[in-house]
């Protein structure tokens, strides 16, 4: 079936440094999402993105977070600077239209030390 | 914003019995309710979904029920197997809005 690819699968970074998480959504999908999951807990919505713009962001989407998808390339989540509490698995997701299935990538495990 | 409550958080059943997970949502306009299964270290995978124009949907041993008046929906797994052991998340969505997940249910099916 359709796959959302996330690169890298693991990332370890020093607190205060910048990190960029990359997502390659399903090719014909138009809506993109980032979710944060701390081990064993629920998937928490961060942001959704459509037509080059952020549509909605949660309070977890701090000022240090930003997203973009330049010219149809990777959909990225950038955290600058990182904090210890940013350690989590970040899942990218995409969907074709507003009411179709949402497909999730395998996640990037971010560890901030 | 939308909140989705999910219970129970942990569910232990014997193999071949049934398991039920219940969710409630706040936004009466929500119209799409997917259920995801997540195994350790894996991404969530859609197992069944229901739209607001239906009250019941079944795919093999999975049944979802939707009560729009009560803003409640549920997943029933009949004839559980150890391979059904995983985290299960309900979710609610309105059109192009974000998909809001419940807090998850850890299902443990023992042989």
Short mmCIF file of C-alpha atoms in Angstrom, two decimals:
data_model
loop_
_atom_site.label_atom_id
_atom_site.label_comp_id
_atom_site.label_asym_id
_atom_site.label_seq_id
_atom_site.Cartn_x
_atom_site.Cartn_y
_atom_site.Cartn_z
CA UNK A 1 0.00 0.00 0.00
CA UNK A 2 0.98 3.67 0.00
CA UNK A 3 3.92 4.48 2.20
CA UNK A 4 5.04 7.57 4.04
CA UNK A 5 8.81 7.53 4.43
CA UNK A 6 10.61 9.20 7.30
CA UNK A 7 14.29 9.93 7.44
CA UNK A 8 16.17 9.34 9.69
CA UNK A 9 14.61 6.61 11.83
CA UNK A 10 16.71 7.65 14.82
CA UNK A 11 18.41 10.92 15.67
CA UNK A 12 20.45 11.81 18.73
CA UNK A 13 21.18 15.47 19.19
CA UNK A 14 22.68 17.75 21.80
CA UNK A 15 20.30 20.05 23.61
CA UNK A 16 20.26 23.47 21.99
CA UNK A 17 21.18 22.20 18.54
CA UNK A 18 18.89 22.30 15.53
CA UNK A 19 17.31 19.18 14.07
CA UNK A 20 15.35 18.63 10.89
CA UNK A 21 13.07 15.64 10.52
CA UNK A 22 12.26 14.67 6.96
CA UNK A 23 9.11 13.13 5.60
CA UNK A 24 8.36 11.92 2.11
CA UNK A 25 4.55 11.76 1.94
CA UNK A 26 2.52 9.59 -0.40
CA UNK A 27 2.92 11.16 -3.83
CA UNK A 28 -0.64 12.28 -4.55
CA UNK A 29 -1.49 13.32 -1.02
CA UNK A 30 -2.32 16.91 -0.24
CA UNK A 31 -2.64 17.08 3.54
CA UNK A 32 0.32 16.57 5.82
CA UNK A 33 0.64 16.18 9.58
CA UNK A 34 3.17 15.82 12.34
CA UNK A 35 2.38 13.97 15.57
CA UNK A 36 4.46 13.47 18.68
CA UNK A 37 4.37 10.28 20.73
CA UNK A 38 6.17 9.69 23.98
CA UNK A 39 6.75 5.99 24.61
CA UNK A 40 3.54 4.10 25.30
CA UNK A 41 1.39 7.22 25.25
CA UNK A 42 -1.08 8.70 22.81
CA UNK A 43 -0.31 10.31 19.50
CA UNK A 44 -0.47 14.04 20.04
CA UNK A 45 -1.22 16.37 17.17
CA UNK A 46 1.38 19.00 16.43
CA UNK A 47 0.50 20.59 13.13
CA UNK A 48 -1.28 20.12 9.83
CA UNK A 49 -0.22 21.60 6.52
CA UNK A 50 -2.01 22.09 3.24
CA UNK A 51 -1.28 24.04 0.08
CA UNK A 52 1.97 25.36 1.45
CA UNK A 53 0.48 26.66 4.66
CA UNK A 54 0.03 25.65 8.27
CA UNK A 55 -3.68 25.11 8.81
CA UNK A 56 -3.67 24.45 12.51
CA UNK A 57 -1.14 23.88 15.25
CA UNK A 58 -1.48 22.67 18.79
CA UNK A 59 0.01 24.17 21.91
CA UNK A 60 2.72 21.49 21.69
CA UNK A 61 3.94 23.20 18.51
CA UNK A 62 6.25 25.62 20.26
CA UNK A 63 7.83 28.68 18.70
CA UNK A 64 10.97 26.64 18.21
CA UNK A 65 9.12 24.39 15.77
CA UNK A 66 8.60 25.09 12.09
CA UNK A 67 7.38 23.13 9.08
CA UNK A 68 7.75 23.54 5.36
CA UNK A 69 7.57 21.65 2.11
CA UNK A 70 9.61 23.56 -0.44
CA UNK A 71 8.61 22.81 -4.04
CA UNK A 72 7.00 19.46 -3.32
CA UNK A 73 10.10 17.96 -1.78
CA UNK A 74 10.32 16.62 1.75
CA UNK A 75 7.81 17.83 4.31
CA UNK A 76 10.08 18.84 7.17
CA UNK A 77 9.78 19.53 10.86
CA UNK A 78 12.56 21.70 12.21
CA UNK A 79 13.22 22.24 15.89
CA UNK A 80 15.59 25.05 16.74
CA UNK A 81 16.81 25.00 19.44
CA UNK A 82 16.00 21.54 20.79
CA UNK A 83 15.14 20.92 24.45
CA UNK A 84 15.25 17.73 26.52
CA UNK A 85 11.45 17.49 26.52
CA UNK A 86 11.48 17.27 22.73
CA UNK A 87 12.67 13.68 23.02
CA UNK A 88 9.93 11.52 21.52
CA UNK A 89 8.94 9.68 18.38
CA UNK A 90 7.71 12.05 15.70
CA UNK A 91 5.29 10.61 13.18
CA UNK A 92 4.59 12.20 9.84
CA UNK A 93 1.27 11.45 8.18
CA UNK A 94 -0.48 12.32 4.96
CA UNK A 95 -3.88 11.96 3.36
CA UNK A 96 -5.15 12.46 -0.15
CA UNK A 97 -8.25 14.45 0.63
CA UNK A 98 -9.98 15.67 3.74
CA UNK A 99 -11.91 12.52 4.56
CA UNK A 100 -9.70 9.71 3.35
CA UNK A 101 -7.42 7.41 5.27
CA UNK A 102 -4.45 8.98 6.99
CA UNK A 103 -1.21 7.09 6.40
CA UNK A 104 1.56 7.24 8.94
CA UNK A 105 5.29 6.90 8.50
CA UNK A 106 7.33 4.67 10.79
CA UNK A 107 8.44 7.63 12.84
CA UNK A 108 11.71 9.28 13.78
CA UNK A 109 12.90 8.61 17.30
CA UNK A 110 14.48 11.85 18.49
CA UNK A 111 16.68 11.78 21.57
CA UNK A 112 17.88 15.10 22.92
CA UNK A 113 20.78 14.74 25.33
CA UNK B 1 -10.63 21.88 20.15
CA UNK B 2 -11.72 18.26 19.79
CA UNK B 3 -10.96 15.89 22.63
CA UNK B 4 -11.35 12.14 22.39
CA UNK B 5 -11.64 10.04 25.53
CA UNK B 6 -10.82 6.33 25.32
CA UNK B 7 -11.41 3.54 27.80
CA UNK B 8 -10.14 1.27 29.11
CA UNK B 9 -6.45 2.07 29.08
CA UNK B 10 -5.53 -1.58 29.61
CA UNK B 11 -7.63 -4.56 28.56
CA UNK B 12 -6.69 -8.15 29.28
CA UNK B 13 -8.71 -10.93 27.72
CA UNK B 14 -8.40 -14.63 27.11
CA UNK B 15 -7.87 -15.93 23.61
CA UNK B 16 -11.12 -16.43 21.66
CA UNK B 17 -13.10 -14.06 23.86
CA UNK B 18 -14.22 -10.64 22.66
CA UNK B 19 -12.71 -7.26 23.48
CA UNK B 20 -14.45 -3.88 23.46
CA UNK B 21 -12.97 -0.40 23.47
CA UNK B 22 -15.08 2.70 23.90
CA UNK B 23 -14.48 6.29 22.86
CA UNK B 24 -16.34 9.54 23.20
CA UNK B 25 -15.81 12.77 21.33
CA UNK B 26 -16.83 16.39 21.83
CA UNK B 27 -17.39 17.94 18.43
CA UNK B 28 -20.75 16.84 17.11
CA UNK B 29 -19.64 17.85 13.61
CA UNK B 30 -16.88 15.21 13.52
CA UNK B 31 -17.64 12.88 10.64
CA UNK B 32 -14.81 10.40 10.33
CA UNK B 33 -13.77 7.90 12.99
CA UNK B 34 -10.77 5.67 12.28
CA UNK B 35 -9.28 3.00 14.50
CA UNK B 36 -5.56 2.35 14.48
CA UNK B 37 -3.51 -0.58 15.75
CA UNK B 38 0.05 0.14 16.79
CA UNK B 39 2.58 -2.56 17.59
CA UNK B 40 5.75 -1.78 19.56
CA UNK B 41 8.20 0.25 17.52
CA UNK B 42 5.84 0.48 14.58
CA UNK B 43 3.66 3.15 13.05
CA UNK B 44 -0.09 3.18 13.65
CA UNK B 45 -1.97 1.26 10.99
CA UNK B 46 -5.60 1.75 10.09
CA UNK B 47 -7.69 -1.35 10.83
CA UNK B 48 -11.21 -0.06 10.33
CA UNK B 49 -13.02 3.25 10.04
CA UNK B 50 -16.56 4.52 10.03
CA UNK B 51 -18.11 7.68 8.68
CA UNK B 52 -20.95 9.58 10.24
CA UNK B 53 -23.49 8.35 7.70
CA UNK B 54 -23.21 4.85 9.18
CA UNK B 55 -24.02 3.33 12.56
CA UNK B 56 -22.29 0.00 12.19
CA UNK B 57 -19.48 -1.44 10.13
CA UNK B 58 -17.88 -4.87 10.19
CA UNK B 59 -14.72 -6.14 8.60
CA UNK B 60 -14.22 -9.81 9.45
CA UNK B 61 -13.84 -9.98 13.24
CA UNK B 62 -13.84 -6.19 13.75
CA UNK B 63 -17.05 -4.32 14.44
CA UNK B 64 -17.36 -0.57 14.95
CA UNK B 65 -20.47 1.11 16.25
CA UNK B 66 -21.22 4.82 16.10
CA UNK B 67 -23.84 6.59 18.21
CA UNK B 68 -23.85 10.18 16.99
CA UNK B 69 -26.46 11.31 19.46
CA UNK B 70 -24.33 10.17 22.38
CA UNK B 71 -21.09 11.13 20.57
CA UNK B 72 -19.78 7.69 21.29
CA UNK B 73 -18.12 5.04 19.15
CA UNK B 74 -16.69 1.66 19.92
CA UNK B 75 -14.55 -1.14 18.55
CA UNK B 76 -15.38 -4.76 19.20
CA UNK B 77 -12.92 -7.49 18.40
CA UNK B 78 -14.59 -10.88 18.28
CA UNK B 79 -12.66 -14.14 18.70
CA UNK B 80 -9.43 -12.46 19.85
CA UNK B 81 -6.05 -14.03 19.15
CA UNK B 82 -2.66 -13.36 20.76
CA UNK B 83 -1.70 -11.56 17.53
CA UNK B 84 -4.34 -8.96 18.36
CA UNK B 85 -2.22 -7.82 21.31
CA UNK B 86 -1.18 -4.22 20.63
CA UNK B 87 -2.07 -0.61 21.35
CA UNK B 88 -5.32 0.52 19.82
CA UNK B 89 -6.20 4.14 19.22
CA UNK B 90 -9.55 5.56 18.29
CA UNK B 91 -9.66 8.90 16.54
CA UNK B 92 -12.08 11.54 15.34
CA UNK B 93 -11.80 13.96 12.49
CA UNK B 94 -13.80 16.58 10.69
CA UNK B 95 -13.08 16.77 6.98
CA UNK B 96 -9.72 18.39 6.44
CA UNK B 97 -9.10 18.97 10.11
CA UNK B 98 -6.53 17.18 12.14
CA UNK B 99 -7.21 13.64 13.28
CA UNK B 100 -7.44 13.69 17.07
CA UNK B 101 -6.47 10.49 18.80
CA UNK B 102 -7.75 8.93 21.98
CA UNK B 103 -5.37 8.04 24.77
CA UNK B 104 -4.99 4.44 23.63
CA UNK B 105 -5.88 0.99 24.93
CA UNK B 106 -3.25 -1.63 25.52
CA UNK B 107 -4.90 -4.95 24.62
CA UNK B 108 -3.30 -8.11 25.94
CA UNK B 109 -4.70 -11.40 24.68
CA UNK B 110 -3.43 -14.37 26.59
CA UNK B 111 -3.43 -17.94 25.22
#
